[in-house]
PDB file of C-alpha atoms in Angstrom:
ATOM      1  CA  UNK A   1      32.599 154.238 216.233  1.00  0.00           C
ATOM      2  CA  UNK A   2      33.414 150.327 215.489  1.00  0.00           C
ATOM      3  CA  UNK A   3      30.093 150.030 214.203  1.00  0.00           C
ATOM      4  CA  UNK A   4      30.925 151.969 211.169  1.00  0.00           C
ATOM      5  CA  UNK A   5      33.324 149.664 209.919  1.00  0.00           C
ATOM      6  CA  UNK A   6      32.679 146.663 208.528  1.00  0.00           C
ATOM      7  CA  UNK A   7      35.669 143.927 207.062  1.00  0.00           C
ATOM      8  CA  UNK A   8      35.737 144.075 202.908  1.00  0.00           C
ATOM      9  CA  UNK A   9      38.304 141.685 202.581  1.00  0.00           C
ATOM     10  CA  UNK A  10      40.007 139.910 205.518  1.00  0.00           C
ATOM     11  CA  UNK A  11      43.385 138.827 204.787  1.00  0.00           C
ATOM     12  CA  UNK A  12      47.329 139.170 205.580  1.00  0.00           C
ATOM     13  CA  UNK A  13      49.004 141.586 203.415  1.00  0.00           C
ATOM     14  CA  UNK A  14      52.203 142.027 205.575  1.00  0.00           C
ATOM     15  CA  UNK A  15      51.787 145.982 204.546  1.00  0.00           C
ATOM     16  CA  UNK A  16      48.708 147.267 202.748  1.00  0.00           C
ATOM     17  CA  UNK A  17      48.621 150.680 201.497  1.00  0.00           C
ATOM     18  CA  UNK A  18      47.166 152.829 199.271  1.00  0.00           C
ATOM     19  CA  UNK A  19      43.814 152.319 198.256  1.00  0.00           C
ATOM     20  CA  UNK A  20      42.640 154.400 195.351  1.00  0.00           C
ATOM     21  CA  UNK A  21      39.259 153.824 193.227  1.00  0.00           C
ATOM     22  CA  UNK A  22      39.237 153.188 189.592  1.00  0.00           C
ATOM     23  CA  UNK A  23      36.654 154.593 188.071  1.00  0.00           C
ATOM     24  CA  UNK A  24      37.183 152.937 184.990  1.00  0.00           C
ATOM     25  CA  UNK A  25      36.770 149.663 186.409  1.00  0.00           C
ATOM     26  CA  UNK A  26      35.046 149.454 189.297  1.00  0.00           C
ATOM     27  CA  UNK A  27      37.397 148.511 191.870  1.00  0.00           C
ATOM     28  CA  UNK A  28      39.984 149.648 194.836  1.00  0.00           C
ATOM     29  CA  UNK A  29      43.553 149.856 193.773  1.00  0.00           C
ATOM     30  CA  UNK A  30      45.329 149.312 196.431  1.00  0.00           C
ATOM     31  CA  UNK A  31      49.469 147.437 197.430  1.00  0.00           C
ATOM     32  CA  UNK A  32      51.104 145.588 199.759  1.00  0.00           C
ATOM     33  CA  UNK A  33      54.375 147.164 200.081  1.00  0.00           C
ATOM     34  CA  UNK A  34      56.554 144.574 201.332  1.00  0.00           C
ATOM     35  CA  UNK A  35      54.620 141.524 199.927  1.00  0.00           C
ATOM     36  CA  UNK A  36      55.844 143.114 196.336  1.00  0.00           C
ATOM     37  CA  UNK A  37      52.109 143.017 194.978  1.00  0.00           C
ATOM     38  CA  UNK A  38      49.653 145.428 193.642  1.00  0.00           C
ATOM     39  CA  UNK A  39      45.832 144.694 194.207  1.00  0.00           C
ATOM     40  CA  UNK A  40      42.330 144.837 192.558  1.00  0.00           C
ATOM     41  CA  UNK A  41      39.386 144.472 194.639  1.00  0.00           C
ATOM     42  CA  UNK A  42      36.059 144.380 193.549  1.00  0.00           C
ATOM     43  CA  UNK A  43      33.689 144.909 196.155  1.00  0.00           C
ATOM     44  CA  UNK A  44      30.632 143.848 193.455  1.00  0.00           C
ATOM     45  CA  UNK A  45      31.687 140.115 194.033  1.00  0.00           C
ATOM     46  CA  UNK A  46      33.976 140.267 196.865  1.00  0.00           C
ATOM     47  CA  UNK A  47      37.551 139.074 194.366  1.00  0.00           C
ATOM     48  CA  UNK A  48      40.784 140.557 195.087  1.00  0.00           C
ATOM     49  CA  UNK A  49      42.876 140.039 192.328  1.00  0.00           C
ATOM     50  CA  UNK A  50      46.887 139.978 193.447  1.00  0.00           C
ATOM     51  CA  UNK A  51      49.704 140.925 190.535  1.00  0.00           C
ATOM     52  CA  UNK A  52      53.238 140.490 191.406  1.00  0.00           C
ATOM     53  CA  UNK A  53      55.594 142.943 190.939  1.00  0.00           C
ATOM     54  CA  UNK A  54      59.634 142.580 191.228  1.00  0.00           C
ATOM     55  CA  UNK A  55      60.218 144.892 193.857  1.00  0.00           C
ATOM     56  CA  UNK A  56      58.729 146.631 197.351  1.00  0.00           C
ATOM     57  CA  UNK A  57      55.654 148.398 195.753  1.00  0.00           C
ATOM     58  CA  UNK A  58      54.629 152.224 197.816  1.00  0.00           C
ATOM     59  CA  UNK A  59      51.723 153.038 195.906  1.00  0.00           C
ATOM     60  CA  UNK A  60      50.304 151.972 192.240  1.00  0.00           C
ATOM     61  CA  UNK A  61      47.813 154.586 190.434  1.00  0.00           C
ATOM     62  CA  UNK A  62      44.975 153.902 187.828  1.00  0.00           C
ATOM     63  CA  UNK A  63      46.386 155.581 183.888  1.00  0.00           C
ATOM     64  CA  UNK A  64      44.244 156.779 181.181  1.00  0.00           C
ATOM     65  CA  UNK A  65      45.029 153.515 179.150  1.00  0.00           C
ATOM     66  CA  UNK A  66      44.254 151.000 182.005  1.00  0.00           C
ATOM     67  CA  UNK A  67      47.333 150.213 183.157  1.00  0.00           C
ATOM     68  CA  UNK A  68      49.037 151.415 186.626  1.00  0.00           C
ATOM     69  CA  UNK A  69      51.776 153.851 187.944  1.00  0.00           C
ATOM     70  CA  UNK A  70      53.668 152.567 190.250  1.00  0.00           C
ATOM     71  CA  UNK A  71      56.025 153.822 193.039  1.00  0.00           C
ATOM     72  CA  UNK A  72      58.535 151.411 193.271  1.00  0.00           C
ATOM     73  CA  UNK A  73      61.827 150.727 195.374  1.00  0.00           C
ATOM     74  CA  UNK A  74      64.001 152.134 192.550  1.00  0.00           C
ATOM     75  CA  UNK A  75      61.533 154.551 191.244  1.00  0.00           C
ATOM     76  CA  UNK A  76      58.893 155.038 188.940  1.00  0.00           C
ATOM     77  CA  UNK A  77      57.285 151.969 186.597  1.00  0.00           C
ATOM     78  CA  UNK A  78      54.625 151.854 184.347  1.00  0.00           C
ATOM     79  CA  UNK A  79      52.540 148.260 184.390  1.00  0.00           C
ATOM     80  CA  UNK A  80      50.554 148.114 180.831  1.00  0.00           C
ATOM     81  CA  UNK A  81      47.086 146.906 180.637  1.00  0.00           C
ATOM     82  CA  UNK A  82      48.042 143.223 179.855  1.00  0.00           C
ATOM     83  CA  UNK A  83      50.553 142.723 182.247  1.00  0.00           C
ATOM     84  CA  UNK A  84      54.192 141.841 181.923  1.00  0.00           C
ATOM     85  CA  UNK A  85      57.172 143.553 183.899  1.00  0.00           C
ATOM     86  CA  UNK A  86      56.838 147.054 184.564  1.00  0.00           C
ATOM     87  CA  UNK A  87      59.133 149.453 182.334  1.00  0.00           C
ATOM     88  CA  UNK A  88      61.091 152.860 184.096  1.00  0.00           C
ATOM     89  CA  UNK A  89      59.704 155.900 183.392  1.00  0.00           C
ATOM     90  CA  UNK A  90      61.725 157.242 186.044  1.00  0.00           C
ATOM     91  CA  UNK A  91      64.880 155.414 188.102  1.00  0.00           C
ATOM     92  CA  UNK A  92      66.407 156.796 191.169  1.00  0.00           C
ATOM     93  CA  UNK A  93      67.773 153.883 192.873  1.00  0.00           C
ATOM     94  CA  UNK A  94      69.370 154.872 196.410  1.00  0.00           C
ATOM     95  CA  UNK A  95      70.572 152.065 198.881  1.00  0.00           C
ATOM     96  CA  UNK A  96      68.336 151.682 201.660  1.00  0.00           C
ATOM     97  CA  UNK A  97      65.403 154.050 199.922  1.00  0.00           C
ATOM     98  CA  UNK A  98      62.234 152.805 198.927  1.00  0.00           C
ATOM     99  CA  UNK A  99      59.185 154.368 197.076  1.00  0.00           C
ATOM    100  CA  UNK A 100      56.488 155.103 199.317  1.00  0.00           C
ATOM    101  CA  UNK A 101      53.127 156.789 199.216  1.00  0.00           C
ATOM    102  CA  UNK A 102      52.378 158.812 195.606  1.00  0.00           C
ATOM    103  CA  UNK A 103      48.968 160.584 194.409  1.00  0.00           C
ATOM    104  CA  UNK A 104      47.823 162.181 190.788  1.00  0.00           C
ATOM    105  CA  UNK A 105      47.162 165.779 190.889  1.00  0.00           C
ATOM    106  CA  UNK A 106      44.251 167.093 189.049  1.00  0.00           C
ATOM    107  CA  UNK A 107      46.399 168.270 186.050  1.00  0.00           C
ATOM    108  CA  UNK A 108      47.761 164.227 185.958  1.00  0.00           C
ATOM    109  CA  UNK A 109      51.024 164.542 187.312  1.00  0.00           C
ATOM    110  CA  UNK A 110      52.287 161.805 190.146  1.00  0.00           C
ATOM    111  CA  UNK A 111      53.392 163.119 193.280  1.00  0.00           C
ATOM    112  CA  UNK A 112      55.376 160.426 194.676  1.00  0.00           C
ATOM    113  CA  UNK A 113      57.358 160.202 198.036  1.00  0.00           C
ATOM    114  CA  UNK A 114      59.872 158.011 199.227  1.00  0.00           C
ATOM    115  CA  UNK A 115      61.699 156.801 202.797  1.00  0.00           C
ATOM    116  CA  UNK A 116      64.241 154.861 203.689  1.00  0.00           C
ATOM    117  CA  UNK A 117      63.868 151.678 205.384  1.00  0.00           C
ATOM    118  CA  UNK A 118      65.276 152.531 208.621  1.00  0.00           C
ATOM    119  CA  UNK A 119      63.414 155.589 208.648  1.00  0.00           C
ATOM    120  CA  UNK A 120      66.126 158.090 209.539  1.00  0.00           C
ATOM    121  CA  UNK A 121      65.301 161.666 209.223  1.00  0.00           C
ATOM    122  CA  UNK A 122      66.210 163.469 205.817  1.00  0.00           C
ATOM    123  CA  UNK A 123      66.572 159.563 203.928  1.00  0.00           C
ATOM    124  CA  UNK A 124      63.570 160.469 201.622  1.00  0.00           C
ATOM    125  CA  UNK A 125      62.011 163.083 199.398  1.00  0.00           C
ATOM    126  CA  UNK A 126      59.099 164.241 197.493  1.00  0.00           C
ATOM    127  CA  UNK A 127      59.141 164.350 193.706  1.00  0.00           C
ATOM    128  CA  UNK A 128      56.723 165.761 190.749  1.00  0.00           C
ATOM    129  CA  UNK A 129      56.838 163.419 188.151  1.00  0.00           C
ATOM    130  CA  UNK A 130      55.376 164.556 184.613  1.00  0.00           C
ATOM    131  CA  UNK A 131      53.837 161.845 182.185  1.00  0.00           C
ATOM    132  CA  UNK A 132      56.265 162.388 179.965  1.00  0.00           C
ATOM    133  CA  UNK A 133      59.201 161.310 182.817  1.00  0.00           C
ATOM    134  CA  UNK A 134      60.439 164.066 183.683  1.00  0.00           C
ATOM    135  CA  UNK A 135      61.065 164.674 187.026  1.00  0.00           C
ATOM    136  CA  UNK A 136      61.726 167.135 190.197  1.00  0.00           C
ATOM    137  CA  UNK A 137      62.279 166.932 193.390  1.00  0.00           C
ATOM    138  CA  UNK A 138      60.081 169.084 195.226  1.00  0.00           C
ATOM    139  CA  UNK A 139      60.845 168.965 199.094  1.00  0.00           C
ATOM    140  CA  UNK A 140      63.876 166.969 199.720  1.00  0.00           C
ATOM    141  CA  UNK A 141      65.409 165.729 203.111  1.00  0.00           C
ATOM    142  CA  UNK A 142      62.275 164.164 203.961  1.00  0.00           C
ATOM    143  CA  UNK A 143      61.987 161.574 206.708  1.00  0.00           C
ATOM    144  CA  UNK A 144      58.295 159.301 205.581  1.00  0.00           C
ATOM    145  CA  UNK A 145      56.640 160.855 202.972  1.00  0.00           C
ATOM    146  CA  UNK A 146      53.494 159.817 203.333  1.00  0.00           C
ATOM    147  CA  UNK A 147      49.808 161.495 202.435  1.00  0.00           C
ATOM    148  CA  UNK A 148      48.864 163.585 199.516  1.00  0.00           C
ATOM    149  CA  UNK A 149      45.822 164.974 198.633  1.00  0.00           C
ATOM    150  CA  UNK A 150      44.003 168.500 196.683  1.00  0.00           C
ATOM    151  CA  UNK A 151      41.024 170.711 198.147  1.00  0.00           C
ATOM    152  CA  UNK A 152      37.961 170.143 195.852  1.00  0.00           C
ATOM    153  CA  UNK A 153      38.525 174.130 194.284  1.00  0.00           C
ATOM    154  CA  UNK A 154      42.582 172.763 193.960  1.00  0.00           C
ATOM    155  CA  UNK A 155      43.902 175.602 195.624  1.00  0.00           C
ATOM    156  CA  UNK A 156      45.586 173.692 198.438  1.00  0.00           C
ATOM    157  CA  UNK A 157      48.001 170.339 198.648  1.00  0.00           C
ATOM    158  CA  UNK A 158      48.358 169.061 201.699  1.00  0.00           C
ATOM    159  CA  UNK A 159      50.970 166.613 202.687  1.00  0.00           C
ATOM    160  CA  UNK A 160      52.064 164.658 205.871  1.00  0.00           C
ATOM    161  CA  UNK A 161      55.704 163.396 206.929  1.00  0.00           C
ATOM    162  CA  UNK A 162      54.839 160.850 209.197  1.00  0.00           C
ATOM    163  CA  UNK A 163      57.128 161.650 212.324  1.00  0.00           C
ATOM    164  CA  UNK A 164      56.712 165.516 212.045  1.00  0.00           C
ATOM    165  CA  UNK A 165      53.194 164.514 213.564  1.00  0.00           C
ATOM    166  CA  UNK A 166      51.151 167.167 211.096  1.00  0.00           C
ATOM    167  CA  UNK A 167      49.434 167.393 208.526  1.00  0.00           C
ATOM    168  CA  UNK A 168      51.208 170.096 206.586  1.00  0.00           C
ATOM    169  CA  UNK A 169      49.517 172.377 203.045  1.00  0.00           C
ATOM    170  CA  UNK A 170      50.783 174.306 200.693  1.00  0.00           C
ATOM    171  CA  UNK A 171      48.944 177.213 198.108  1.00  0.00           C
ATOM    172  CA  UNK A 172      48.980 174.886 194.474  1.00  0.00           C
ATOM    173  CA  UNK A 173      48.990 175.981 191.082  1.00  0.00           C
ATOM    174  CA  UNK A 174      47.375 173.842 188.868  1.00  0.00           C
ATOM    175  CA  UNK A 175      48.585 175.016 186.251  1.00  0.00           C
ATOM    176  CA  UNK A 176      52.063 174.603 187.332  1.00  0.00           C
ATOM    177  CA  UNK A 177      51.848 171.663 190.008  1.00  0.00           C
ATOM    178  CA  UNK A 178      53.882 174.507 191.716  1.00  0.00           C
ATOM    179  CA  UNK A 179      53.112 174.642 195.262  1.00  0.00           C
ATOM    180  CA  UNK A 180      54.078 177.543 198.160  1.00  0.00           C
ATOM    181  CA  UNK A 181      53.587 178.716 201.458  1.00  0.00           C
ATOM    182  CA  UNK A 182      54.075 175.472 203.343  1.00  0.00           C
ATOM    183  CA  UNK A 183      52.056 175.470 206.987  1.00  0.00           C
ATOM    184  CA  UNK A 184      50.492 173.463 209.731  1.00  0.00           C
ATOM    185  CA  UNK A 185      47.215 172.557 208.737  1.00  0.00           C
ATOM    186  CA  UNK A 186      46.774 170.608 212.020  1.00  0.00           C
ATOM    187  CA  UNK A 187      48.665 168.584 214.344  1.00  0.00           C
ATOM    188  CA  UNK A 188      48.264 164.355 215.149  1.00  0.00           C
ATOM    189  CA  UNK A 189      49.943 164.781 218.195  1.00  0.00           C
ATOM    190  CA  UNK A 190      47.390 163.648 220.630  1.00  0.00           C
ATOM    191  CA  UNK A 191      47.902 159.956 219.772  1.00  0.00           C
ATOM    192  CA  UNK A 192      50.483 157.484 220.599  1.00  0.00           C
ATOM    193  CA  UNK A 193      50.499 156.630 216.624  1.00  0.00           C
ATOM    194  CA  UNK A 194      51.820 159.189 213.829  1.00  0.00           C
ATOM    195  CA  UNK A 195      49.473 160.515 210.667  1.00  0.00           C
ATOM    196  CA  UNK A 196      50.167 158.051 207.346  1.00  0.00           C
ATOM    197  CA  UNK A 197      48.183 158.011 204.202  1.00  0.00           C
ATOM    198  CA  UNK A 198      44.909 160.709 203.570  1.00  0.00           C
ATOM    199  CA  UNK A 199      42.000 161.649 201.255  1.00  0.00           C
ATOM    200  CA  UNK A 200      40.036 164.649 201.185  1.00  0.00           C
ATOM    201  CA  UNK A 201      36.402 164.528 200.608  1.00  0.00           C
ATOM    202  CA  UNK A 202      34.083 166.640 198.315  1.00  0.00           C
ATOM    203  CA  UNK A 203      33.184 169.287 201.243  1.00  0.00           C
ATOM    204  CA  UNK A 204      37.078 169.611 201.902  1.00  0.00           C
ATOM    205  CA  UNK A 205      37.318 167.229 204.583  1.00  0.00           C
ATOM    206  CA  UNK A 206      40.625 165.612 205.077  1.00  0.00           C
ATOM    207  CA  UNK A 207      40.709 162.172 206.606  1.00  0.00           C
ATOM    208  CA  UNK A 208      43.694 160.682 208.078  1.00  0.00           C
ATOM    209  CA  UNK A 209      44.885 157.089 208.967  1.00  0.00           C
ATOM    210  CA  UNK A 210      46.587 157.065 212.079  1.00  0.00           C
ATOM    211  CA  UNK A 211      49.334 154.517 211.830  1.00  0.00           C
ATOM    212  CA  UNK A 212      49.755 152.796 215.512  1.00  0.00           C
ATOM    213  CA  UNK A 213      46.878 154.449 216.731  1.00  0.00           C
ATOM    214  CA  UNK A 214      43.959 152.221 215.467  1.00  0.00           C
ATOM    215  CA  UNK A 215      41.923 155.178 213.730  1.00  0.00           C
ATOM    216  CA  UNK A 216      40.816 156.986 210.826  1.00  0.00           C
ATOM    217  CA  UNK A 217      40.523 161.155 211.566  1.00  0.00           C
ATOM    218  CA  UNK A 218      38.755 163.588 209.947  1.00  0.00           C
ATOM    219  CA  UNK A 219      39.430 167.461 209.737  1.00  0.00           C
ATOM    220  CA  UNK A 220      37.348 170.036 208.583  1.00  0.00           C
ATOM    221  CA  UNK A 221      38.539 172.331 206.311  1.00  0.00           C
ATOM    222  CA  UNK A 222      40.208 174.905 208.725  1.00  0.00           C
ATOM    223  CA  UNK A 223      41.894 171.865 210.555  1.00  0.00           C
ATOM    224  CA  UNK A 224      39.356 171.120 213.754  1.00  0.00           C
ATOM    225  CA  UNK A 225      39.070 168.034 214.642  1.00  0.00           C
ATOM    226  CA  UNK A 226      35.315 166.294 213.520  1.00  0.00           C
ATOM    227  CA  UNK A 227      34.774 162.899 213.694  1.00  0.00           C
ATOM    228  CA  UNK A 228      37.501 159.773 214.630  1.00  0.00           C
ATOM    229  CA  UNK A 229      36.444 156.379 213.385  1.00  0.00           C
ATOM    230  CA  UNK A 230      38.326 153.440 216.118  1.00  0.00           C
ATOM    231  CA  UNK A 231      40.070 150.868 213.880  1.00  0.00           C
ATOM    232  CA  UNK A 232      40.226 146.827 214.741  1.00  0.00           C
ATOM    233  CA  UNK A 233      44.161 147.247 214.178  1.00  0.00           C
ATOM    234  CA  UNK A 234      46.438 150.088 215.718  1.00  0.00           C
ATOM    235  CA  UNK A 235      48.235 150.167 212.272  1.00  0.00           C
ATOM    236  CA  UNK A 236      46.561 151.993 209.824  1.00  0.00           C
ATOM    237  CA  UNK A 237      48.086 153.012 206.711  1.00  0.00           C
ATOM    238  CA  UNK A 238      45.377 154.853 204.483  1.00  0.00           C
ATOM    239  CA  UNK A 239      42.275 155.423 203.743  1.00  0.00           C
ATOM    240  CA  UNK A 240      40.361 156.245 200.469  1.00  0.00           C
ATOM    241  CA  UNK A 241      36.714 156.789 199.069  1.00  0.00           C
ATOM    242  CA  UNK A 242      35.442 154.195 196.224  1.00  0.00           C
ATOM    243  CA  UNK A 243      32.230 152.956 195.643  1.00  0.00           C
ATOM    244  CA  UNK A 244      29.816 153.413 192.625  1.00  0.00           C
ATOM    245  CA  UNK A 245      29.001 157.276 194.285  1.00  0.00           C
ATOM    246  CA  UNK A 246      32.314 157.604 195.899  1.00  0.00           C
ATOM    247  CA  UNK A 247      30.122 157.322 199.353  1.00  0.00           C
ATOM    248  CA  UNK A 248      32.117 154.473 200.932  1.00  0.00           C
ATOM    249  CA  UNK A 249      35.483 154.891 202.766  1.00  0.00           C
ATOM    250  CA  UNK A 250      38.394 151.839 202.275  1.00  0.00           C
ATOM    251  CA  UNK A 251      40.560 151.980 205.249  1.00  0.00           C
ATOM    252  CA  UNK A 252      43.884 149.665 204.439  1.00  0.00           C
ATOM    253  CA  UNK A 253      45.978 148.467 207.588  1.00  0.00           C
ATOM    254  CA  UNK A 254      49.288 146.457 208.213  1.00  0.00           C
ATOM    255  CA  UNK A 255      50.878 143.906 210.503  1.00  0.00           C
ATOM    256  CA  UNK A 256      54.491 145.113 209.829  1.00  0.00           C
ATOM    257  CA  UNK A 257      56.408 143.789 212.343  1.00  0.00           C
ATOM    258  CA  UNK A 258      54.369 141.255 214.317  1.00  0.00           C
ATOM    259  CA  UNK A 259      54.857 139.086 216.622  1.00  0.00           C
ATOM    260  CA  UNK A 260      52.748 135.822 217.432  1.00  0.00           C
ATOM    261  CA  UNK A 261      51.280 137.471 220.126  1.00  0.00           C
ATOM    262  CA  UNK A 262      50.286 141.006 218.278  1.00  0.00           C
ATOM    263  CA  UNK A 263      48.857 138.236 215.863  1.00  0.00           C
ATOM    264  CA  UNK A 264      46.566 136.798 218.654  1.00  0.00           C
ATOM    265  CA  UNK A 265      45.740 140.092 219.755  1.00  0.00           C
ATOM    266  CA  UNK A 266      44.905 142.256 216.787  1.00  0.00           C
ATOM    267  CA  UNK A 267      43.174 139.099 214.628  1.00  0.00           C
ATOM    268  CA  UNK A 268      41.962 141.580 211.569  1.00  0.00           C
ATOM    269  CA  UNK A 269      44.856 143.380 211.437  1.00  0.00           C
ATOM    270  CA  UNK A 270      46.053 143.203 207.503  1.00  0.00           C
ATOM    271  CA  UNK A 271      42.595 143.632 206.672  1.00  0.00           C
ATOM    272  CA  UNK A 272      41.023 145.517 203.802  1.00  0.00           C
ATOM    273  CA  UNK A 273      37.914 147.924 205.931  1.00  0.00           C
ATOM    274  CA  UNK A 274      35.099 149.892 204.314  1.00  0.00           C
ATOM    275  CA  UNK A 275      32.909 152.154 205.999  1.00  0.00           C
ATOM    276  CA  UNK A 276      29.688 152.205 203.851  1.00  0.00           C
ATOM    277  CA  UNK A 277      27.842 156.178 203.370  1.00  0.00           C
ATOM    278  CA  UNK A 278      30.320 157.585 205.751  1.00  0.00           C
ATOM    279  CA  UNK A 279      30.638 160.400 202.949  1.00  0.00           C
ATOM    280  CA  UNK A 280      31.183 161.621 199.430  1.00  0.00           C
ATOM    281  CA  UNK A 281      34.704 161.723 198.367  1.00  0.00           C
ATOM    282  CA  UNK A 282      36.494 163.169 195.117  1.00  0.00           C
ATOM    283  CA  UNK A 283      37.263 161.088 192.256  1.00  0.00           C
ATOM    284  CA  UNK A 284      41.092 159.780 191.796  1.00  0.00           C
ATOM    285  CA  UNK A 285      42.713 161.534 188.607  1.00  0.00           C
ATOM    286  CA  UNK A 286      44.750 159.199 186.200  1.00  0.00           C
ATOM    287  CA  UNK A 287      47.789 159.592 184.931  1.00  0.00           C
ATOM    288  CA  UNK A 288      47.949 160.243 181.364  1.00  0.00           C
ATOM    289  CA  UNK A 289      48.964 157.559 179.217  1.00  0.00           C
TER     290      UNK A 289
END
């Protein structure tokens, strides 16, 4: 299903992750982990505006006040509205740990994971961070924390760790941002490539970005297997609905690691995709600010 794709932005973003829409503003959200930047495309004219940040960079989310979360190497910083350095909210600095993917539940808290750069088993964890700054470590001994993502009715989180090959959910409490009962929801082991960054779509669809296997996944509700989208570059990171109706899906992919000749062969690889109408997807909560 190549035809579905189309390029949004070619480029050569050593690592990009994350998309998420802003409503507010019209545009994908999305980071280049190791190239330390957070970006701001807006698919009305086709710009891409780049902002540097000091450190590695997992995943920056839209606030109320129009600045960003982000999940940084060292932990949690807040980027204002008119730029600057972020400030800590929260700091856990570990050596060899980086920030990773991180979401916003529907009440506004950030979920965000973290890995370590060699990727050994039990180097990361999951954390609930409150606006405010506090902070908890939900599921620790984690090996790459990766997608996060609520039902439409907010009665499940599901979450992946990349090399357990599964997509994983738990009963939530909105309320609470406690979450229980942690079970398969499927598993991604069909593929030479592990699950990596999700979104779930407003008729509880859960799509998938199967890093080193070139494709985007989605699962119905009680975990079958519906549709698989082939990607133009075996590593994709994550994939996210934007648009003015939330109908388009922004598929983010990576070149971590090249070498000349995976250059050669996988040309668009780096590239920003979008896959116009595929669906309708849920809007991104922001965190309160």
């Amino acid at each position: 299903m190549v035809a579905d794709l189309e390029i949004a932005l070619r480029g050569k973003p050593v690592l990009g992750e994350g998309p998420t829409w802003d409503v507010g503003t019209g545009s994908l959200v999305w980071v280049d982990i190791l190239g330390s930047a957070v970006h701001r495309f807006h698919p009305g004219d086709g710009t891409d505006e780049v902002i540097p940040v000091p450190q590695h960079v997992g995943a920056a989310k839209p606030r109320t006040n129009g600045g960003l979360v982000l999940n940084l190497r060292d932990g949690i910083g807040l980027l204002d509205p008119d730029g600057g350095d972020p400030r800590w909210l929260v700091y856990w600095a570990r050596e060899g740990m980086r920030g990773n993917d991180a979401a916003v539940d529907p009440a506004g808290r950030l979920w965000a994971g973290t890995m370590r750069y060699d990727t050994a088993p039990g180097g990361g964890f999951l954390a609930r961070v409150e606006p405010g700054g506090r902070a908890r470590v939900v599921l620790p001994e984690v090996a790459v924390s990766n997608g996060i993502g609520w039902s439409p009715d907010e009665s499940r989180m599901y979450y992946i760790d990349s090399l357990t090959h599964r997509i994983d959910v738990f009963d939530y409490d909105v309320a609470t941002g406690d979450v229980a009962n942690r079970r398969v929801f499927t598993e991604v082991a069909d593929t030479d490539g592990v699950p990596d960054g999700l979104c779930v779509d407003a008729e509880g669809g859960v799509w998938v970005a199967v890093h080193g296997g070139g494709q985007v996944r989605r699962y119905t509700g009680d975990g079958a297997l519906d549709r698989t989208i082939e990607v133009p570059a075996k590593q994709v990171t994550a994939c996210a609905f934007g648009g003015d109706d939330l109908a388009d899906l922004y598929v983010t992919t990576s070149r971590e690691g090249f070498t000349e000749a995976d250059a050669a062969e996988q040309p668009l690889a780096g590239s920003l995709f979008v896959a116009a109408g595929i669906g309708v997807g849920l809007p991104s909560p922001r965190f309160p600010d």
